């Protein structure tokens, strides 16, 4: 889909469909809408859509009156959703060329960016492997403004870069595990990196053995697929300050649970257990184009968690790269094992600040449902940075506790430094506590995206399937970084 901004009088925009936001309580008089308002057929409530053909006074073939809610509550996040839902609505009716009327005070960079994001995110479908020829697509999306110059054009460009990165992440996550093995992730990352002039290095099993990544290798040993540790480096031309951001993402291409095998029901969804890693790869694609002023390195440990004959067993003790020993109580708690070594490696590579994203625990879904990412931090300033970025991107994240008592009460092993599980209660917290042992003193935030990386039902503005959550927050975190 091609996206642009255009300076144009609303009446003169020739398009198949023009989206016009209408607000609750503001009776729209144009486009023959006043009768619809009077009849109560249009109220302006959020995401209520009314399609009018050949409305008077405009060139557009159709106007989609798009409910925007109360104007005092309307912000860029609401516009992103409105645009996404409107594009999906029109696409379902085979409309291919769409414009959005952004009038008056709404025609600012933030709104233009959000509108373009909404359109591109809304257009995505997880239907790559459907072979029918009836797939609907949108060819063009234009943000029409009455005035405004290059600044709005740049904002539209930024929106395109970010949304395409998020869709790239969604596409990676959507791939089934037979087509997205650790080596396939590495190939996809290398292709993205070379197209975007980033450096990409893939560490293989012998290299990981040499570095002593016993926690990661223990998970991988049950699969015939070899592991890969993908490292993607962005370096600014003129770095500012001393920060070096490390982005660490869980890349379990399929999680059977290993010997502690999962029940069959719903297991097919465990192809999305690499969503954290895919978020980091997507974020790097956007950063290569938006060029933040700090160095950013992504680390994606990729493994398949299988119960093969060489699989690790409950009770096995592995030695992580940091030197800590871990008793593997449950082989299904594999994400924290691979992240432990990736976090250690990221620190050794000189990262001064770390964020990890992982579909880490079912417990976070119990705690927060499918609406909020669970956010854990060992450092208040770092937590606030990520929360601020998430807020401005409309990605809901909720701070969770991370207190030492969770370690002393729950993370005890009589045989090793740490067990890989902390028992029945507070499972998302004890998992985060385990990771904290490997982030050590480096300011670090952990995002548990198990409940939010996959939409079972879809939303009016987003197809069901992979959501690409955390990509926008990570991109904003890096591009806003000052000091
Ligand atoms: N990948 C799962 C977590 C998960 C669960 C992601 C549901 C998405 C939806 C993770 O590796 C896992 O299996 N965690 C276990 C940990 C337990 C064994 C301590 C869990 O949450 O049940
Ligand atoms: Zn698991
Ligand atoms: Zn897992």
Coordinates of C-alpha atoms and ligand atoms in Angstrom, one line a residue:
X1 CA 0.0 0.0 0.0
X2 CA 1.3 3.4 -1.0
X3 CA 0.9 6.1 1.7
X4 CA 1.3 9.9 1.2
X5 CA 0.1 13.2 2.5
X6 CA -1.6 15.7 0.2
X7 CA -2.4 19.4 0.6
X8 CA -5.9 19.7 -0.8
X9 CA -9.3 21.3 -0.1
X10 CA -11.4 18.5 1.3
X11 CA -14.1 19.0 -1.3
X12 CA -11.6 18.5 -4.2
X13 CA -10.1 15.2 -3.2
X14 CA -10.8 12.6 -5.9
X15 CA -10.8 9.3 -4.2
X16 CA -12.9 6.1 -3.9
X17 CA -13.5 6.8 -0.3
X18 CA -12.8 9.7 2.0
X19 CA -12.8 9.1 5.7
X20 CA -14.2 12.0 7.7
X21 CA -13.9 11.8 11.5
X22 CA -17.2 12.9 13.2
X23 CA -17.3 13.7 16.9
X24 CA -19.9 13.0 19.5
X25 CA -22.1 16.1 20.0
X26 CA -20.7 17.9 17.0
X27 CA -23.4 17.7 14.4
X28 CA -21.8 17.2 11.0
X29 CA -23.7 19.3 8.4
X30 CA -21.7 18.5 5.3
X31 CA -22.0 15.4 3.0
X32 CA -25.7 15.2 3.6
X33 CA -25.0 14.1 7.1
X34 CA -27.3 16.4 9.0
X35 CA -30.3 14.1 8.3
X36 CA -28.3 11.1 9.5
X37 CA -27.5 12.9 12.8
X38 CA -31.1 14.1 13.2
X39 CA -32.4 10.6 12.7
X40 CA -29.9 9.3 15.3
X41 CA -28.2 7.0 12.6
X42 CA -24.9 8.8 13.2
X43 CA -23.8 9.7 16.7
X44 CA -20.1 10.1 16.5
X45 CA -19.5 7.3 18.9
X46 CA -16.0 5.7 18.6
X47 CA -15.6 3.4 15.6
X48 CA -19.2 3.8 14.4
X49 CA -19.0 3.9 10.6
X50 CA -21.6 5.1 8.0
X51 CA -20.8 5.0 4.3
X52 CA -22.5 7.6 2.1
X53 CA -22.3 7.3 -1.7
X54 CA -21.9 10.3 -3.9
X55 CA -22.4 12.8 -1.1
X56 CA -23.1 16.4 -2.1
X57 CA -20.3 18.9 -2.3
X58 CA -17.3 16.6 -2.7
X59 CA -15.4 14.9 -5.5
X60 CA -14.9 11.7 -3.5
X61 CA -17.1 8.8 -4.6
X62 CA -17.9 7.9 -1.0
X63 CA -17.6 9.5 2.4
X64 CA -17.1 7.3 5.4
X65 CA -18.4 9.1 8.4
X66 CA -16.1 7.7 11.1
X67 CA -17.2 8.0 14.8
X68 CA -14.3 9.6 16.7
X69 CA -15.9 9.9 20.1
X70 CA -15.7 13.0 22.3
X71 CA -13.3 15.6 20.8
X72 CA -11.7 16.3 24.2
X73 CA -10.7 12.6 24.5
X74 CA -9.5 12.3 20.9
X75 CA -5.7 12.0 20.6
X76 CA -3.2 10.4 18.1
X77 CA -3.8 7.0 19.6
X78 CA -7.5 7.3 19.0
X79 CA -6.8 8.4 15.4
X80 CA -4.5 5.4 14.9
X81 CA -7.4 3.1 15.8
X82 CA -10.0 5.0 13.9
X83 CA -7.9 4.9 10.7
X84 CA -7.1 1.3 11.1
X85 CA -10.7 0.3 11.6
X86 CA -11.9 2.5 8.8
X87 CA -9.4 1.0 6.4
X88 CA -10.4 -2.5 7.4
X89 CA -14.1 -1.6 7.0
X90 CA -13.5 -0.1 3.5
X91 CA -11.2 -3.0 2.4
X92 CA -13.9 -5.5 3.3
X93 CA -16.0 -3.6 0.7
X94 CA -13.3 -3.9 -1.9
X95 CA -12.4 -0.2 -1.8
X96 CA -8.8 0.2 -3.0
X97 CA -8.0 3.9 -2.8
X98 CA -8.7 5.7 0.4
X99 CA -8.1 9.2 1.8
X100 CA -8.5 10.6 5.3
X101 CA -9.6 14.2 5.9
X102 CA -7.5 15.7 8.7
X103 CA -8.9 19.1 9.2
X104 CA -8.0 22.1 11.4
X105 CA -6.1 21.5 14.5
X106 CA -5.8 17.8 13.9
X107 CA -3.4 18.3 11.0
X108 CA -0.1 18.0 13.0
X109 CA 2.8 15.7 12.7
X110 CA 1.8 13.4 15.5
X111 CA -1.7 12.9 14.0
X112 CA -0.4 12.3 10.5
X113 CA 2.1 9.8 11.7
X114 CA -0.6 7.9 13.7
X115 CA -3.0 7.9 10.8
X116 CA -0.5 6.4 8.4
X117 CA 0.4 3.8 11.1
X118 CA -3.2 3.0 11.6
X119 CA -3.8 2.4 7.9
X120 CA -0.7 0.2 7.4
X121 CA -1.4 -1.8 10.5
X122 CA -5.1 -2.2 9.7
X123 CA -4.3 -3.4 6.2
X124 CA -2.2 -6.4 7.4
X125 CA -3.7 -9.9 7.2
X126 CA -2.2 -13.1 8.4
X127 CA -3.3 -14.9 5.3
X128 CA 0.0 -15.5 3.5
X129 CA -0.7 -19.2 3.0
X130 CA -4.3 -19.0 1.8
X131 CA -4.2 -19.7 -1.9
X132 CA -7.5 -18.2 -3.0
X133 CA -7.5 -15.3 -5.4
X134 CA -10.1 -13.4 -3.5
X135 CA -7.7 -11.6 -1.1
X136 CA -8.6 -8.0 -0.7
X137 CA -5.9 -5.3 -0.6
X138 CA -5.8 -1.5 -0.4
X139 CA -3.6 0.2 -3.0
X140 CA -3.3 3.7 -1.6
X141 CA -3.9 5.7 1.5
X142 CA -3.6 9.5 1.5
X143 CA -3.8 11.9 4.4
X144 CA -5.4 15.0 3.0
X145 CA -4.7 18.2 4.9
X146 CA -5.8 21.8 4.0
X147 CA -2.4 23.2 4.8
X148 CA 1.0 22.1 6.1
X149 CA 4.3 21.4 4.5
X150 CA 7.3 19.2 4.6
X151 CA 7.0 18.6 8.3
X152 CA 3.8 16.6 7.7
X153 CA 5.4 14.7 4.9
X154 CA 8.2 13.7 7.2
X155 CA 5.7 12.6 9.8
X156 CA 3.9 10.4 7.3
X157 CA 7.2 8.9 6.3
X158 CA 8.0 8.2 10.0
X159 CA 4.6 6.5 10.4
X160 CA 5.2 4.3 7.4
X161 CA 8.7 3.2 8.6
X162 CA 7.3 2.3 12.1
X163 CA 4.2 0.6 10.9
X164 CA 6.0 -1.4 8.2
X165 CA 8.5 -2.5 10.9
X166 CA 5.6 -3.6 13.1
X167 CA 4.1 -5.5 10.2
X168 CA 7.4 -7.1 9.5
X169 CA 7.5 -8.4 13.1
X170 CA 3.9 -9.6 12.7
X171 CA 4.8 -11.5 9.5
X172 CA 7.7 -13.2 11.2
X173 CA 5.6 -14.2 14.2
X174 CA 2.9 -15.5 11.9
X175 CA 5.2 -17.9 10.1
X176 CA 4.6 -21.5 11.3
X177 CA 7.4 -23.2 13.1
X178 CA 8.3 -25.5 10.1
X179 CA 9.1 -22.4 8.1
X180 CA 10.6 -20.3 10.9
X181 CA 13.3 -22.4 12.5
X182 CA 16.2 -20.7 14.3
X183 CA 18.2 -20.7 11.0
X184 CA 15.2 -19.1 9.2
X185 CA 15.1 -16.3 11.8
X186 CA 18.8 -15.7 11.3
X187 CA 18.3 -15.6 7.5
X188 CA 15.4 -13.1 7.8
X189 CA 17.5 -11.0 10.1
X190 CA 20.4 -11.0 7.8
X191 CA 18.3 -10.1 4.8
X192 CA 16.7 -7.2 6.7
X193 CA 20.1 -6.0 7.9
X194 CA 21.7 -6.0 4.5
X195 CA 18.7 -4.2 3.0
X196 CA 19.0 -1.6 5.7
X197 CA 22.8 -1.3 6.0
X198 CA 22.9 -2.8 9.5
X199 CA 25.6 -5.2 10.7
X200 CA 24.3 -8.7 11.4
X201 CA 26.2 -11.5 13.0
X202 CA 24.9 -15.0 13.7
X203 CA 26.6 -17.0 16.4
X204 CA 26.4 -20.8 15.8
X205 CA 26.5 -23.7 18.2
X206 CA 30.3 -24.1 18.4
X207 CA 30.7 -20.4 19.1
X208 CA 28.1 -20.6 21.9
X209 CA 29.8 -23.7 23.3
X210 CA 33.1 -21.8 23.4
X211 CA 31.5 -19.0 25.3
X212 CA 29.9 -21.3 27.8
X213 CA 26.3 -20.6 27.1
X214 CA 25.2 -23.7 28.9
X215 CA 21.7 -22.4 29.7
X216 CA 20.8 -21.7 26.1
X217 CA 22.4 -24.9 24.8
X218 CA 20.6 -27.0 27.3
X219 CA 17.2 -25.9 25.9
X220 CA 18.4 -26.4 22.3
X221 CA 19.8 -29.9 22.7
X222 CA 16.4 -31.6 22.4
X223 CA 15.9 -30.4 18.9
X224 CA 17.4 -31.5 15.6
X225 CA 17.4 -27.8 14.6
X226 CA 20.6 -26.1 15.6
X227 CA 20.4 -22.9 17.7
X228 CA 21.4 -19.4 16.5
X229 CA 22.2 -16.2 18.4
X230 CA 21.3 -13.3 16.1
X231 CA 23.1 -10.0 16.8
X232 CA 22.1 -6.9 14.9
X233 CA 24.1 -3.7 15.3
X234 CA 23.0 -0.1 14.6
X235 CA 25.7 2.5 15.1
X236 CA 25.0 6.3 14.7
X237 CA 27.4 8.5 12.8
X238 CA 27.8 10.8 15.7
X239 CA 26.9 9.1 18.9
X240 CA 25.7 11.3 21.7
X241 CA 26.4 10.5 25.3
X242 CA 27.5 7.2 26.7
X243 CA 24.4 5.0 26.5
X244 CA 24.4 1.8 24.4
X245 CA 20.9 0.2 24.3
X246 CA 20.7 -3.6 24.1
X247 CA 17.4 -5.2 22.9
X248 CA 17.1 -8.8 23.9
X249 CA 14.2 -10.9 22.5
X250 CA 13.1 -14.4 23.2
X251 CA 13.3 -16.5 20.0
X252 CA 11.8 -19.9 20.8
X253 CA 10.6 -20.9 17.3
X254 CA 8.4 -23.6 18.8
X255 CA 7.7 -24.4 22.5
X256 CA 6.5 -27.9 23.0
X257 CA 7.6 -27.6 26.6
X258 CA 10.3 -30.2 26.1
X259 CA 10.2 -33.2 28.4
X260 CA 7.8 -31.3 30.6
X261 CA 5.6 -31.4 27.6
X262 CA 2.6 -29.1 27.1
X263 CA -1.0 -30.4 26.7
X264 CA -2.0 -30.8 23.0
X265 CA -4.8 -28.2 23.2
X266 CA -3.7 -24.9 21.8
X267 CA -0.1 -26.0 21.4
X268 CA -0.2 -24.8 17.7
X269 CA -0.1 -21.3 19.1
X270 CA 3.4 -21.8 20.5
X271 CA 4.8 -20.8 17.1
X272 CA 4.5 -17.3 18.5
X273 CA 7.0 -18.0 21.2
X274 CA 9.6 -16.0 19.2
X275 CA 7.5 -12.8 19.2
X276 CA 9.9 -11.0 21.6
X277 CA 12.8 -11.8 19.2
X278 CA 10.8 -10.7 16.2
X279 CA 9.9 -7.4 17.9
X280 CA 13.6 -6.7 18.3
X281 CA 14.3 -7.5 14.6
X282 CA 11.4 -5.3 13.5
X283 CA 12.5 -2.5 15.8
X284 CA 16.0 -2.6 14.3
X285 CA 14.5 -2.2 10.8
X286 CA 12.8 1.0 11.9
X287 CA 15.9 2.3 13.7
X288 CA 18.1 1.8 10.7
X289 CA 15.9 4.3 8.9
X290 CA 15.1 6.7 11.8
X291 CA 18.7 6.9 13.0
X292 CA 18.6 7.5 16.7
X293 CA 21.7 9.2 18.2
X294 CA 22.7 6.2 20.5
X295 CA 24.1 2.8 19.4
X296 CA 21.5 0.0 19.6
X297 CA 22.3 -3.7 19.5
X298 CA 19.6 -6.4 19.2
X299 CA 20.3 -9.9 20.6
X300 CA 17.9 -12.7 19.6
X301 CA 18.7 -16.1 21.0
X302 CA 16.8 -18.6 18.8
X303 CA 16.1 -22.2 19.7
X304 CA 13.4 -24.8 19.3
X305 CA 12.2 -26.4 22.5
X306 CA 11.7 -30.1 21.7
X307 CA 11.6 -33.3 23.6
X308 CA 14.1 -35.2 21.4
X309 CA 16.2 -38.1 22.7
X310 CA 19.0 -35.7 23.6
X311 CA 16.6 -33.3 25.4
X312 CA 17.5 -32.0 28.8
X313 CA 15.7 -33.6 31.7
X314 CA 14.1 -32.1 34.8
X315 CA 16.7 -32.2 37.4
X316 CA 19.6 -31.4 35.0
X317 CA 22.0 -28.7 36.2
X318 CA 23.4 -26.4 33.6
X319 CA 26.1 -23.7 33.9
X320 CA 25.1 -20.3 32.4
X321 CA 27.6 -18.1 30.7
X322 CA 27.7 -15.8 33.7
X323 CA 29.0 -18.8 35.8
X324 CA 25.8 -19.3 37.7
X325 CA 24.5 -22.8 37.9
X326 CA 20.8 -23.6 37.3
X327 CA 18.7 -26.6 38.3
X328 CA 16.2 -27.2 35.5
X329 CA 13.0 -28.1 37.4
X330 CA 10.7 -27.7 34.4
X331 CA 11.9 -27.8 30.8
X332 CA 8.9 -25.7 29.8
X333 CA 10.5 -22.7 31.6
X334 CA 12.9 -22.4 28.7
X335 CA 12.6 -18.7 27.8
X336 CA 14.4 -17.5 30.9
X337 CA 17.2 -20.0 30.3
X338 CA 18.0 -18.7 26.8
X339 CA 17.5 -15.1 27.9
X340 CA 19.9 -15.6 30.8
X341 CA 22.8 -16.2 28.4
X342 CA 21.7 -13.5 25.9
X343 CA 21.5 -10.9 28.7
X344 CA 25.0 -11.9 29.9
X345 CA 26.3 -11.7 26.4
X346 CA 24.6 -8.3 25.8
X347 CA 26.3 -6.9 29.0
X348 CA 29.7 -8.3 27.8
X349 CA 29.1 -6.5 24.5
X350 CA 29.1 -3.2 26.3
X351 CA 25.3 -2.5 26.6
X352 CA 24.7 0.1 29.3
X353 CA 20.9 -0.3 29.3
X354 CA 18.8 -3.4 28.5
X355 CA 15.3 -4.1 27.5
X356 CA 14.1 -7.6 26.9
X357 CA 10.7 -8.7 25.4
X358 CA 9.5 -12.3 25.8
X359 CA 6.4 -14.4 25.7
X360 CA 7.6 -15.6 29.0
X361 CA 4.8 -16.8 31.2
X362 CA 1.2 -17.9 31.2
X363 CA 1.1 -16.3 34.7
X364 CA 1.2 -12.8 33.2
X365 CA -2.0 -13.6 31.2
X366 CA -3.6 -14.6 34.5
X367 CA -2.4 -11.3 36.1
X368 CA -3.1 -8.8 33.4
X369 CA -5.3 -10.5 30.8
X370 CA -4.7 -9.7 27.1
X371 CA -4.7 -5.9 27.6
X372 CA -1.4 -5.0 29.3
X373 CA 2.2 -6.0 28.8
X374 CA 3.8 -6.9 32.2
X375 CA 6.7 -4.5 32.8
X376 CA 9.4 -5.3 35.3
X377 CA 12.5 -3.2 36.1
X378 CA 15.6 -3.2 38.3
X379 CA 15.9 0.6 37.9
X380 CA 13.3 3.3 38.3
X381 CA 14.7 5.7 35.7
X382 CA 14.8 3.0 33.1
X383 CA 11.3 1.9 34.0
X384 CA 10.0 5.5 33.6
X385 CA 11.7 5.8 30.2
X386 CA 10.0 2.7 28.9
X387 CA 6.6 3.6 30.4
X388 CA 6.8 7.1 28.9
X389 CA 7.6 5.6 25.4
X390 CA 4.8 3.1 25.8
X391 CA 2.3 5.7 26.8
X392 CA 3.0 8.0 23.8
X393 CA 2.7 5.0 21.5
X394 CA -0.6 3.8 23.0
X395 CA 0.9 0.4 23.9
X396 CA -0.4 -0.5 27.4
X397 CA 2.2 -1.7 29.8
X398 CA 1.7 -2.2 33.6
X399 CA 4.5 -2.0 36.2
X400 CA 4.8 -5.2 38.2
X401 CA 6.8 -5.7 41.5
X402 CA 10.3 -7.0 41.5
X403 CA 11.4 -7.3 45.1
X404 CA 14.2 -9.4 46.5
X405 CA 11.9 -11.3 48.8
X406 CA 10.5 -13.0 45.7
X407 CA 13.9 -14.5 45.1
X408 CA 14.6 -15.5 48.7
X409 CA 11.2 -16.9 49.2
X410 CA 10.6 -18.7 45.9
X411 CA 13.9 -19.1 43.9
X412 CA 15.7 -21.7 46.0
X413 CA 17.5 -24.9 44.9
X414 CA 19.3 -27.2 47.2
X415 CA 21.6 -28.3 44.4
X416 CA 22.4 -25.2 42.3
X417 CA 22.6 -21.4 42.5
X418 CA 19.1 -21.1 41.1
X419 CA 16.1 -23.2 40.1
X420 CA 14.5 -22.3 36.8
X421 CA 11.0 -22.1 38.3
X422 CA 9.7 -20.5 41.5
X423 CA 6.6 -22.6 42.2
X424 CA 3.0 -22.0 41.7
X425 CA 2.5 -18.4 42.8
X426 CA 3.6 -15.2 41.3
X427 CA 4.9 -17.0 38.2
X428 CA 5.5 -13.9 36.1
X429 CA 7.3 -12.2 38.9
X430 CA 9.6 -15.2 39.8
X431 CA 10.4 -15.5 36.1
X432 CA 11.4 -11.8 36.0
X433 CA 13.3 -12.3 39.2
X434 CA 15.3 -15.1 37.6
X435 CA 16.2 -12.8 34.6
X436 CA 17.3 -10.1 37.0
X437 CA 20.1 -12.4 38.3
X438 CA 21.5 -12.1 34.8
X439 CA 20.9 -8.4 34.1
X440 CA 22.8 -7.9 37.3
X441 CA 23.5 -4.2 37.9
X442 CA 22.8 -3.0 34.4
X443 CA 19.6 -0.9 34.2
X444 CA 17.1 -3.2 32.7
X445 CA 13.4 -3.6 31.8
X446 CA 11.7 -6.9 31.1
X447 CA 8.5 -7.0 29.1
X448 CA 6.4 -10.1 29.4
X449 CA 4.3 -10.1 26.2
X450 CA 2.8 -13.6 26.5
X451 CA -0.7 -12.1 26.9
X452 CA -0.5 -9.3 24.3
X453 CA 1.7 -10.6 21.3
X454 CA -1.2 -12.7 19.9
X455 CA -4.8 -11.5 19.4
X456 CA -7.2 -14.4 19.5
X457 CA -10.1 -12.4 18.3
X458 CA -8.7 -9.4 16.4
X459 CA -9.9 -5.9 16.8
X460 CA -11.7 -3.5 14.5
X461 CA -8.4 -1.9 13.7
X462 CA -6.1 -5.0 13.8
X463 CA -6.5 -8.5 12.3
X464 CA -6.4 -11.5 14.6
X465 CA -3.0 -13.1 15.0
X466 CA 0.3 -11.5 15.8
X467 CA 0.0 -7.9 17.2
X468 CA 3.6 -6.7 16.9
X469 CA 3.3 -5.3 20.4
X470 CA 6.3 -3.5 21.8
X471 CA 7.9 -2.5 18.4
X472 CA 6.6 1.0 18.5
X473 CA 7.6 1.5 22.2
X474 CA 11.1 0.2 21.5
X475 CA 11.5 2.5 18.5
X476 CA 10.4 5.5 20.4
X477 CA 12.6 4.6 23.4
X478 CA 15.7 4.6 21.2
X479 CA 14.8 7.7 19.1
X480 CA 13.8 9.8 22.1
X481 CA 17.0 8.9 24.0
X482 CA 18.8 11.9 25.4
X483 CA 21.9 12.0 27.6
Ligands
LIG1 N1 6.1 -19.8 26.2 C1 5.6 -20.1 27.4 C2 4.7 -19.0 28.0 C3 3.5 -18.7 27.3 C4 2.3 -19.2 27.8 C5 3.4 -17.9 26.3 C6 1.1 -18.9 27.2 C7 2.2 -17.6 25.6 C8 1.1 -18.1 26.1 C9 6.7 -20.4 28.4 O1 7.9 -20.9 27.9 C10 6.2 -21.4 29.4 O2 5.9 -22.4 29.0 N2 6.1 -20.9 30.7 C11 5.6 -21.8 31.7 C12 6.5 -21.6 32.9 C13 6.2 -22.6 34.0 C14 6.7 -24.0 33.6 C15 6.9 -22.2 35.2 C16 4.2 -21.3 32.0 O3 3.9 -20.1 32.0 O4 3.3 -22.2 32.2
LIG2 ZN1 7.8 -23.0 27.8
LIG3 ZN1 8.2 -20.5 25.9

